[in-house]
Amino acid sequence: MITRTIGKIVLSYSGGLDTSIILKWLQETYRCDVVTFTADLGQGEELEPVREKAERLGVKDIRIIDVREEFVRDFVFPMFRANTLYEGRYLLGSSIARPLIAKHLVRIASEVGADAIAHGATGKGNDQVRFELAANALDPSIEIIAPWRQWTIQSRTQLIAYAEQHGIAIPKDKRGEAPFSIDANLLHTSTEGKILEDPSAIAPDDVYQRTVDPLNAPDEPETVVIGFEKGDAVSVNGIALTPAALLTELNRLGGKHGIGRVDLVENRFVGMKSRGVYETPGGTILLDAHRGIESITLDRAAAHLKDDIMPRYAALIYNGFWFSPEREMLQALIDQSQIHVSGEVTLRLYKGSANLIARNSANSLYSMDLVTFEEGSGTYDHHDAEGFIKLNGLRLKSWAARNGKARPAGCHVP
Ligand code: ARG
């Protein structure tokens, strides 16, 4: 519900049919200037045509901004420091991009003196929640317009009819069958809708956009070395890369080897289950690589504490609470754990999988001397293990005795 007169709106504009219609609808409904913001998040589309489309719809202030480095450096990498997975499988490619878009919408709104921001997320998904919670946290006075929850358009047919009435060009492929709902950026491509809405239906091959079918991936494995500094990946095969360039390179390698396809049913924050197909080639490699470097540089209790809080941290991001006191608190804990997470890991990419095969670090806690099956230097006294096990076993003996567990008959105890 909008409670005041709106003089200017900043719209998150992709240039697609839906947001073009939203743009027109905003101009007609609020009779005010609409500023468009289009984020280049590495979705792999040419964005200059977006300018022309917005111009044709009478927009005077058109902002197309390359936010790829910011996206990976300030959103994706901090999230990967936690080894984040939602419900054990989803790498949160859409969830992590929304707060960044909201941040820019709010910033531009304040720059141009707009009273409201608008987005094209539907009324059934998580994305509306993410945009709006982020905006609330960044500017409590900003109004938010969500046309999909306000207008009378209820179906794709009505949407097309509205476009026709208002002279908005409709791409040929959009006239017939509704397209899949796709969200893409440097971290992932997510596909939902149509046949995928039936979780028992196998996703057709043409759903996949950026990974080859593992069956058709190269027969030769490929080895890749990833360098880390304080928890963030900084190089691939010895070449230092910026965050966005690094993820781009891992996407290329992962895509070529069919890595990072996930077909899953997830629990949306708004209450229903939904089925989606995700492709996160570079992110999947990065997650394994990061776990690999942590395995030698993190203390056991530190690593386990991170694993304990990870599902909570993941749910916060999934549910749209990136900008929140609790996420910032967890982030501080996670970041603190990464001080010594530096070194190199080697992975083998082969037909859909990325396997970690070696790791090394100047900060390693791994001790060959301690672990060796050969004779060590004497720091570890085998006799210590006896008391250690005895004390740990004490309560288990009480428990077994209380439960009346006796030795099996005929068992000889020396
Ligand atoms: N279900 C995913 C999430 O909530 C993806 C949402 C956007 N994807 C899409 N295809 N519209 O993060």
XYZ file of N, CA and C in Angstrom, residues 366-372 374-380:
42
model
N 48.124 -28.992 9.845
C 48.312 -30.429 9.634
C 49.720 -30.828 10.055
N 49.838 -31.902 10.834
C 51.159 -32.333 11.260
C 51.407 -33.763 10.820
N 52.312 -33.925 9.883
C 52.670 -35.273 9.425
C 53.282 -36.050 10.571
N 54.038 -35.321 11.387
C 54.703 -35.965 12.510
C 53.676 -36.551 13.488
N 52.595 -35.809 13.725
C 51.563 -36.278 14.654
C 50.775 -37.450 14.094
N 50.460 -37.390 12.832
C 49.508 -38.357 12.275
C 50.181 -39.640 11.785
N 51.492 -39.596 11.586
C 52.151 -40.693 10.862
C 51.964 -42.086 11.492
N 54.201 -44.191 10.945
C 55.584 -44.515 11.315
C 55.852 -43.887 12.682
N 57.050 -44.096 13.168
C 57.350 -43.527 14.480
C 57.487 -41.999 14.400
N 56.786 -41.272 15.254
C 56.867 -39.809 15.255
C 57.926 -39.336 16.238
N 57.960 -38.016 16.469
C 59.012 -37.462 17.323
C 58.713 -37.572 18.814
N 57.548 -38.106 19.156
C 57.279 -38.327 20.564
C 56.333 -37.340 21.209
N 55.785 -36.388 20.410
C 54.819 -35.436 20.979
C 53.545 -36.156 21.397
N 53.241 -37.213 20.666
C 52.011 -37.938 20.943
C 52.353 -39.214 21.706
